[in-house]
Tab-separated table of C-alpha atoms and ligand atoms in Angstrom:
chain	number	residue	atom	x	y	z
A	1	MET	CA	97.274	264.164	137.480
A	2	PRO	CA	96.547	266.775	140.189
A	3	SER	CA	97.943	266.450	143.695
A	4	ARG	CA	95.959	264.325	146.100
A	5	GLU	CA	96.006	264.272	149.891
A	6	ILE	CA	96.956	260.980	151.513
A	7	LYS	CA	96.923	262.131	155.137
A	8	ASN	CA	96.657	265.523	156.745
A	9	GLY	CA	99.550	267.485	155.215
A	10	VAL	CA	100.845	264.580	153.105
A	11	TYR	CA	100.194	264.782	149.372
A	12	SER	CA	100.923	262.748	146.276
A	13	VAL	CA	102.376	265.283	143.817
A	14	GLY	CA	103.939	263.049	141.157
A	15	ALA	CA	103.049	262.255	137.561
A	16	ILE	CA	101.412	259.493	135.561
A	17	ASP	CA	103.145	258.400	132.360
A	18	TRP	CA	100.330	256.678	130.472
A	19	ASP	CA	102.321	256.278	127.256
A	20	ARG	CA	105.725	255.022	128.325
A	21	ARG	CA	106.275	251.560	126.893
A	22	LEU	CA	109.935	250.844	127.693
A	23	PHE	CA	111.976	251.459	130.819
A	24	ASP	CA	115.769	251.573	130.933
A	25	GLU	CA	115.502	250.778	127.204
A	26	LEU	CA	114.953	247.211	128.403
A	27	ILE	CA	111.776	246.605	130.379
A	28	PRO	CA	108.429	246.548	128.542
A	29	LEU	CA	105.761	248.675	130.240
A	30	PRO	CA	102.421	247.391	128.923
A	31	ASP	CA	100.559	249.461	131.529
A	32	GLY	CA	102.699	252.619	131.492
A	33	THR	CA	104.047	253.797	134.844
A	34	THR	CA	103.991	256.586	137.402
A	35	TYR	CA	106.743	258.626	139.005
A	36	ASN	CA	105.429	259.273	142.489
A	37	SER	CA	106.665	262.196	144.503
A	38	TYR	CA	105.250	263.138	147.892
A	39	LEU	CA	104.985	266.436	149.709
A	40	ILE	CA	104.901	266.666	153.519
A	41	ARG	CA	103.785	270.009	154.876
A	42	THR	CA	104.045	270.485	158.653
A	43	ASN	CA	103.770	273.411	161.034
A	44	ALA	CA	107.489	274.091	160.507
A	45	LYS	CA	108.851	272.554	157.300
A	46	THR	CA	107.962	271.667	153.752
A	47	THR	CA	109.548	268.466	152.504
A	48	LEU	CA	109.501	266.716	149.172
A	49	VAL	CA	110.116	262.946	149.091
A	50	ASP	CA	111.806	262.091	145.781
A	51	THR	CA	111.020	263.878	142.526
A	52	VAL	CA	109.887	262.653	139.098
A	53	ASP	CA	111.349	261.670	135.769
A	54	PRO	CA	112.593	264.863	134.051
A	55	THR	CA	110.042	264.350	131.250
A	56	LYS	CA	107.295	265.026	133.825
A	57	LEU	CA	108.905	267.915	135.694
A	58	ASP	CA	106.121	270.263	134.568
A	59	VAL	CA	103.503	268.081	136.306
A	60	LEU	CA	105.438	268.098	139.570
A	61	LEU	CA	105.926	271.869	139.482
A	62	GLU	CA	102.255	272.458	138.641
A	63	ASN	CA	101.181	270.266	141.546
A	64	LEU	CA	103.459	272.131	143.939
A	65	ALA	CA	102.153	275.456	142.642
A	66	SER	CA	98.537	274.322	143.038
A	67	LEU	CA	99.261	273.604	146.713
A	68	GLY	CA	100.706	277.088	147.090
A	69	ILE	CA	104.231	275.848	147.764
A	70	ARG	CA	106.664	278.766	147.615
A	71	LYS	CA	109.475	277.273	149.674
A	72	ILE	CA	110.798	273.739	150.106
A	73	ASP	CA	113.125	273.048	153.032
A	74	ASN	CA	114.113	269.447	152.337
A	75	VAL	CA	114.151	267.083	149.403
A	76	ILE	CA	114.512	263.495	150.596
A	77	VAL	CA	116.497	261.483	148.060
A	78	ASN	CA	115.772	257.795	148.534
A	79	HIS	CA	117.347	256.687	145.254
A	80	THR	CA	119.424	258.283	142.520
A	81	GLU	CA	118.040	256.576	139.428
A	82	GLN	CA	116.939	259.403	137.207
A	83	ASP	CA	113.234	258.524	137.131
A	84	HIS	CA	113.201	259.804	140.728
A	85	SER	CA	116.178	262.121	140.950
A	86	GLY	CA	116.356	263.535	137.435
A	87	SER	CA	114.223	266.553	138.297
A	88	ILE	CA	116.235	267.482	141.398
A	89	PRO	CA	118.437	270.070	139.627
A	90	ALA	CA	115.354	271.872	138.318
A	91	VAL	CA	113.621	271.650	141.717
A	92	LEU	CA	116.708	273.152	143.382
A	93	LYS	CA	116.674	275.946	140.836
A	94	ARG	CA	113.012	276.711	141.589
A	95	PHE	CA	113.424	276.251	145.365
A	96	PRO	CA	117.010	277.332	146.074
A	97	GLU	CA	116.668	277.075	149.880
A	98	ALA	CA	116.029	273.320	149.688
A	99	MET	CA	118.612	270.905	151.060
A	100	LEU	CA	118.948	267.358	149.814
A	101	VAL	CA	118.630	264.865	152.650
A	102	THR	CA	120.178	261.508	151.937
A	103	ASN	CA	122.772	258.928	152.927
A	104	PRO	CA	126.462	259.267	151.988
A	105	LYS	CA	126.335	256.725	149.142
A	106	CYS	CA	123.291	258.372	147.609
A	107	LYS	CA	124.989	261.763	147.966
A	108	GLU	CA	127.999	260.383	146.096
A	109	PHE	CA	125.713	259.132	143.316
A	110	CYS	CA	123.820	262.453	143.147
A	111	ILE	CA	127.090	264.309	142.727
A	112	SER	CA	128.328	261.997	139.961
A	113	HIS	CA	125.002	261.587	138.129
A	114	LEU	CA	123.408	265.010	138.619
A	115	HIS	CA	126.423	267.274	139.266
A	116	ILE	CA	124.895	268.718	142.421
A	117	PRO	CA	127.295	270.751	144.598
A	118	GLU	CA	128.393	269.113	147.826
A	119	GLU	CA	127.123	271.958	150.012
A	120	LYS	CA	123.512	271.168	149.042
A	121	PHE	CA	123.434	267.939	151.062
A	122	TYR	CA	122.416	267.095	154.591
A	123	GLU	CA	123.738	263.611	155.292
A	124	VAL	CA	121.815	261.034	157.272
A	125	LYS	CA	122.700	257.523	158.262
A	126	ASP	CA	120.661	254.432	158.997
A	127	GLY	CA	118.241	255.025	161.881
A	128	ASP	CA	118.667	258.801	161.922
A	129	THR	CA	115.609	260.970	162.364
A	130	LEU	CA	114.761	264.406	161.073
A	131	SER	CA	112.245	266.571	162.876
A	132	LEU	CA	109.873	268.445	160.601
A	133	GLY	CA	108.095	270.123	163.530
A	134	ASP	CA	104.955	268.152	164.296
A	135	LYS	CA	106.080	265.208	162.153
A	136	THR	CA	109.262	263.118	162.196
A	137	LEU	CA	111.088	261.268	159.460
A	138	GLU	CA	113.185	258.178	160.103
A	139	PHE	CA	115.659	256.884	157.539
A	140	ILE	CA	116.179	253.203	156.859
A	141	VAL	CA	119.237	252.613	154.700
A	142	ALA	CA	118.353	249.592	152.557
A	143	PRO	CA	120.950	248.921	149.876
A	144	TRP	CA	119.992	247.165	146.630
A	145	VAL	CA	116.351	248.037	146.332
A	146	HIS	CA	117.271	248.901	143.554
A	147	TRP	CA	120.810	250.318	143.543
A	148	PRO	CA	123.462	250.121	146.273
A	149	GLU	CA	122.597	253.598	147.600
A	150	THR	CA	118.861	253.101	148.189
A	151	MET	CA	117.089	254.023	151.417
A	152	LEU	CA	113.513	254.054	152.693
A	153	THR	CA	111.919	256.902	154.629
A	154	TYR	CA	109.350	256.398	157.375
A	155	LEU	CA	106.992	259.129	158.524
A	156	ARG	CA	106.429	258.176	162.138
A	157	GLU	CA	103.315	260.109	163.125
A	158	ASP	CA	101.335	259.015	160.052
A	159	LYS	CA	102.927	255.541	159.842
A	160	ILE	CA	103.717	256.035	156.157
A	161	LEU	CA	106.629	254.212	154.553
A	162	PHE	CA	108.161	255.809	151.446
A	163	PRO	CA	110.213	252.926	149.987
A	164	CYS	CA	110.898	254.427	146.533
A	165	ASP	CA	111.322	251.492	144.101
A	166	LEU	CA	110.571	248.752	146.650
A	167	PHE	CA	106.918	247.591	146.577
A	168	GLY	CA	106.345	249.551	143.367
A	169	SER	CA	104.617	248.604	140.146
A	170	HIS	CA	104.810	249.954	136.640
A	171	LEU	CA	101.105	250.689	136.450
A	172	ALA	CA	99.567	253.918	135.246
A	173	SER	CA	96.261	254.359	137.025
A	174	SER	CA	94.057	257.280	137.936
A	175	GLU	CA	93.352	255.560	141.253
A	176	LEU	CA	95.590	256.717	144.080
A	177	TYR	CA	95.271	253.482	146.044
A	178	ALA	CA	95.708	249.828	145.081
A	179	THR	CA	92.004	249.135	145.405
A	180	ASP	CA	91.759	246.816	142.384
A	181	GLU	CA	94.093	244.167	143.752
A	182	MET	CA	93.454	241.748	140.853
A	183	HIS	CA	94.820	244.428	138.534
A	184	VAL	CA	97.669	245.576	140.743
A	185	TYR	CA	98.992	242.123	141.678
A	186	PRO	CA	100.316	241.083	138.227
A	187	ALA	CA	101.825	244.534	137.661
A	188	ALA	CA	103.568	244.378	141.038
A	189	LYS	CA	104.771	240.847	140.351
A	190	ARG	CA	106.121	241.779	136.938
A	191	TYR	CA	107.892	244.756	138.534
A	192	TYR	CA	109.332	242.555	141.288
A	193	ALA	CA	110.610	240.087	138.677
A	194	GLU	CA	112.271	242.729	136.548
A	195	ILE	CA	113.635	245.047	139.228
A	196	MET	CA	113.818	243.354	142.609
A	197	MET	CA	114.232	239.605	142.050
A	198	PRO	CA	118.042	239.745	141.693
A	199	PHE	CA	118.133	241.053	145.283
A	200	ARG	CA	115.741	238.497	146.772
A	201	ASN	CA	117.999	237.484	149.649
A	202	ILE	CA	118.818	241.078	150.555
A	203	ILE	CA	115.134	242.033	150.440
A	204	ARG	CA	114.438	239.213	152.853
A	205	LYS	CA	116.673	240.967	155.417
A	206	HIS	CA	115.011	244.324	154.756
A	207	MET	CA	111.572	242.748	155.152
A	208	ALA	CA	112.599	241.311	158.520
A	209	ARG	CA	113.483	244.851	159.644
A	210	LEU	CA	110.267	246.321	158.286
A	211	ARG	CA	108.222	243.930	160.394
A	212	ASN	CA	109.329	246.023	163.393
A	213	TYR	CA	107.627	249.116	161.999
A	214	ASP	CA	103.983	249.986	162.395
A	215	ILE	CA	103.104	250.684	158.756
A	216	ALA	CA	99.640	251.951	157.823
A	217	ILE	CA	100.466	253.118	154.294
A	218	ILE	CA	103.173	252.192	151.795
A	219	ALA	CA	103.747	254.996	149.317
A	220	PRO	CA	106.156	253.727	146.657
A	221	SER	CA	107.582	255.758	143.803
A	222	HIS	CA	105.900	253.715	141.052
A	223	GLY	CA	102.291	252.625	140.842
A	224	PRO	CA	99.478	252.894	143.359
A	225	VAL	CA	99.784	253.627	147.065
A	226	HIS	CA	99.067	250.717	149.393
A	227	ASN	CA	96.642	251.611	152.164
A	228	LYS	CA	96.414	247.908	152.956
A	229	PRO	CA	100.139	247.169	153.292
A	230	SER	CA	99.579	243.474	154.002
A	231	PHE	CA	98.514	242.984	150.365
A	232	ILE	CA	101.916	243.905	148.941
A	233	MET	CA	103.982	242.730	151.909
A	234	ASP	CA	102.390	239.279	151.864
A	235	ALA	CA	102.989	239.070	148.114
A	236	TYR	CA	106.651	239.927	148.640
A	237	GLU	CA	106.958	237.349	151.435
A	238	ASP	CA	105.772	234.742	148.927
A	239	TRP	CA	107.991	235.923	146.073
A	240	ILE	CA	111.176	236.191	148.159
A	241	SER	CA	110.637	232.842	149.880
A	242	ASP	CA	112.444	229.718	148.705
A	243	ASP	CA	109.124	228.096	147.787
A	244	VAL	CA	108.772	227.114	144.141
A	245	LYS	CA	105.651	226.032	142.275
A	246	ASN	CA	104.905	222.946	140.207
A	247	GLU	CA	105.620	224.783	136.962
A	248	VAL	CA	107.936	224.350	134.001
A	249	LEU	CA	108.891	227.289	131.810
A	250	ILE	CA	109.927	226.528	128.269
A	251	PRO	CA	111.525	229.520	126.561
A	252	TYR	CA	112.103	228.390	122.989
A	253	VAL	CA	112.899	229.259	119.406
A	254	SER	CA	112.257	226.978	116.445
A	255	MET	CA	113.660	227.809	113.020
A	256	HIS	CA	112.361	224.967	110.864
A	257	GLY	CA	109.924	223.169	113.175
A	258	SER	CA	112.086	220.489	114.821
A	259	VAL	CA	112.388	222.265	118.153
A	260	GLU	CA	108.715	223.180	118.076
A	261	LYS	CA	107.789	219.478	117.689
A	262	MET	CA	110.020	218.677	120.673
A	263	VAL	CA	108.472	221.457	122.755
A	264	LYS	CA	104.918	220.419	121.915
A	265	TYR	CA	105.591	216.810	122.805
A	266	LEU	CA	107.325	217.732	126.053
A	267	ILE	CA	104.359	219.938	126.986
A	268	GLU	CA	101.987	217.004	126.394
A	269	CYS	CA	104.075	214.738	128.608
A	270	LEU	CA	104.349	217.303	131.406
A	271	VAL	CA	100.639	218.101	131.312
A	272	GLN	CA	99.870	214.383	131.559
A	273	ASP	CA	102.024	214.394	134.675
A	274	LYS	CA	99.914	217.254	136.086
A	275	ILE	CA	102.678	219.811	135.794
A	276	LYS	CA	101.783	223.356	134.762
A	277	VAL	CA	103.690	224.414	131.655
A	278	LYS	CA	104.368	227.897	130.341
A	279	PRO	CA	105.947	227.926	126.878
A	280	PHE	CA	107.395	231.211	125.602
A	281	ASN	CA	108.118	231.533	121.901
A	282	LEU	CA	111.005	233.961	122.197
A	283	THR	CA	110.414	235.469	118.768
A	284	LYS	CA	106.983	236.635	119.920
A	285	THR	CA	106.942	236.822	123.695
A	286	ASP	CA	106.952	239.867	125.930
A	287	ILE	CA	110.160	239.379	127.891
A	288	GLY	CA	108.424	240.840	130.970
A	289	GLU	CA	105.911	237.964	130.912
A	290	LEU	CA	108.814	235.531	130.908
A	291	ALA	CA	110.470	237.384	133.801
A	292	MET	CA	107.242	237.312	135.794
A	293	SER	CA	106.919	233.560	135.298
A	294	LEU	CA	110.475	233.067	136.536
A	295	VAL	CA	109.386	234.201	140.010
A	296	ASP	CA	107.781	230.862	140.940
A	297	ALA	CA	108.670	228.090	138.488
A	298	ALA	CA	110.542	225.079	139.800
A	299	THR	CA	112.015	224.189	136.416
A	300	ILE	CA	113.169	225.863	133.212
A	301	VAL	CA	113.655	223.878	130.013
A	302	VAL	CA	115.517	225.982	127.465
A	303	ALA	CA	114.759	224.890	123.906
A	304	SER	CA	116.916	226.034	121.007
A	305	PRO	CA	117.935	225.192	117.501
A	306	THR	CA	121.630	225.358	116.661
A	307	VAL	CA	122.644	228.486	114.771
A	308	LEU	CA	126.098	227.904	113.267
A	309	THR	CA	127.697	226.359	116.379
A	310	GLY	CA	125.589	227.685	119.247
A	311	PRO	CA	122.122	228.635	120.500
A	312	HIS	CA	119.782	230.968	118.658
A	313	PRO	CA	120.624	234.579	119.715
A	314	ALA	CA	117.097	235.079	121.100
A	315	VAL	CA	117.719	232.099	123.383
A	316	VAL	CA	121.051	233.599	124.461
A	317	TYR	CA	119.279	236.857	125.339
A	318	ALA	CA	116.560	235.145	127.367
A	319	THR	CA	119.048	232.880	129.113
A	320	TYR	CA	121.317	235.803	129.955
A	321	LEU	CA	118.329	237.699	131.321
A	322	ALA	CA	117.237	234.753	133.475
A	323	ASN	CA	120.777	234.476	134.789
A	324	VAL	CA	120.959	238.123	135.885
A	325	LEU	CA	117.448	238.050	137.384
A	326	ARG	CA	118.519	235.116	139.609
A	327	PRO	CA	115.163	233.366	140.059
A	328	LYS	CA	114.783	230.673	142.710
A	329	THR	CA	114.395	227.977	140.040
A	330	ARG	CA	115.647	224.569	141.203
A	331	PHE	CA	116.077	222.608	137.974
A	332	VAL	CA	117.180	223.402	134.435
A	333	SER	CA	117.333	221.277	131.319
A	334	ILE	CA	118.011	221.987	127.665
A	335	ILE	CA	116.437	220.500	124.601
A	336	GLY	CA	117.083	221.224	120.952
A	337	SER	CA	118.226	220.218	117.551
A	338	TYR	CA	121.322	220.604	115.400
A	339	GLY	CA	122.121	220.083	111.740
A	340	TRP	CA	125.766	219.112	111.703
A	341	GLY	CA	127.214	219.709	115.182
A	342	GLY	CA	128.040	222.534	117.555
A	343	LYS	CA	128.049	223.268	121.264
A	344	MET	CA	124.576	224.655	121.783
A	345	PRO	CA	123.827	223.051	125.203
A	346	GLU	CA	127.307	223.781	126.542
A	347	THR	CA	126.960	227.438	125.581
A	348	ILE	CA	123.545	227.742	127.252
A	349	GLN	CA	124.850	226.073	130.387
A	350	SER	CA	127.787	228.483	130.500
A	351	LEU	CA	125.314	231.395	130.615
A	352	ILE	CA	123.509	230.371	133.821
A	353	GLY	CA	126.306	230.414	136.366
A	354	ASN	CA	124.278	232.572	138.778
A	355	LEU	CA	121.478	230.033	139.057
A	356	LYS	CA	121.738	227.579	141.930
A	357	VAL	CA	120.143	224.777	139.966
A	358	GLU	CA	120.499	221.108	139.305
A	359	ILE	CA	120.987	220.394	135.619
A	360	ILE	CA	118.772	217.620	134.286
A	361	PRO	CA	120.577	215.962	131.348
A	362	PRO	CA	119.667	217.683	128.057
A	363	VAL	CA	117.907	216.070	125.113
A	364	ILE	CA	119.744	217.163	121.972
A	365	ILE	CA	118.853	215.571	118.642
A	366	ARG	CA	119.954	215.785	115.041
A	367	GLY	CA	117.433	217.222	112.595
A	368	ASN	CA	113.776	216.297	112.944
A	369	PRO	CA	112.767	214.230	115.998
A	370	ARG	CA	112.297	210.491	115.524
A	371	VAL	CA	110.593	207.902	117.740
A	372	ASP	CA	113.632	207.482	119.985
A	373	ASP	CA	113.903	211.243	120.396
A	374	PHE	CA	110.302	211.453	121.600
A	375	LYS	CA	111.054	208.634	124.037
A	376	ALA	CA	113.984	210.684	125.364
A	377	LEU	CA	111.650	213.651	125.850
A	378	LYS	CA	109.197	211.426	127.711
A	379	ARG	CA	112.044	210.330	129.989
A	380	LEU	CA	112.930	213.998	130.556
A	381	ALA	CA	109.331	214.745	131.580
A	382	THR	CA	109.412	211.802	133.993
A	383	GLU	CA	112.676	213.042	135.451
A	384	ILE	CA	111.170	216.509	135.964
A	385	LEU	CA	108.178	214.887	137.690
A	386	THR	CA	110.536	212.998	140.001
A	387	LYS	CA	112.448	216.195	140.797
A	388	HIS	CA	109.261	218.090	141.568
A	389	LYS	CA	108.141	215.296	143.876
A	390	SER	CA	111.526	215.450	145.606
A	391	VAL	CA	110.917	219.080	146.597
A	392	ASN	CA	107.313	218.391	147.690
A	393	ILE	CA	105.463	220.489	145.164
A	394	MET	CA	103.315	217.703	143.675
B	1	FEO	FE1	112.402	253.699	139.697
B	1	FEO	FE2	115.515	252.359	140.250
B	1	FEO	O1	114.257	253.607	139.687
């Protein structure tokens, strides 16, 4: 994608990766992604804000060449993960005068991850400014969006915030701006769930700081640029809040049909109680869809057969993932079936130590469900209804 001007002297010079389908060898990317890099050209300095994934270095260099860039003075490093920093060594080779401007922690990471010599850095701390001539950068150190070294950069005169991963979305689009909000919203929510949700409480503090800035444009390092910042900031305010929705997620696996019968019956009961239900067959589901649904749901019911003595491995994976993503879920229960014994519910419960949830007593049966087992599932649905009423979401 060619470079595009955002404001006078400020250009998007990054790359679109239409075909990437997996990030960090973990996160599904149904819509591809972008690696956004920005160029700021003033009367005195030329500055690059972040670079691109090394697989797209050629696009970045072509964009810089098309703008006639022969010298870069500063490369702002907001984050060291390689999808943004991985092209820095090659950029320094092409533009040897450039200095890397970043905070001490990010410098440390750049040295360990990219083997960049110490003398190439200009260190900044939280609140520092850097004059570029007729424009000024301000640095906002904001750990844990996404790694501990992350910072945001604010271009004062143009009121542009460059937050790197924060407010991003894995969405390949030829549109520079997030004009199609119906399309951007789910991609941004999925991205929040997978990347940012574990740091919800920290982001809340960063958001409180950002409210003091006059922001006209948010230019993240993935996905479209936000020229209506309230769209993405309001969405984040909702996602990071403690508010949960009247929803039950049921991630499940069924080997011989018993668990599936239990899940189907529980869904019927919950729907009758006017509770929204989202079942996820873990042998088929896109794990990103599950992550996205974790953002709001009040309750998770994990449903598993017993494999040897414990849960099905796909259930272990999903439960582990939910635990590390730390959703704001309030209630968890477990349902499932066993053949001759085991500790399936105990094992699942041991995997969710990060979740600040109330455990609703599990419904664990032997073999195929009988009448009394369905009655127990009905009681579970009623208990979930009562819990949802207790937190005022009904
Ligand atoms: Fe887009 Fe944490 O890197």
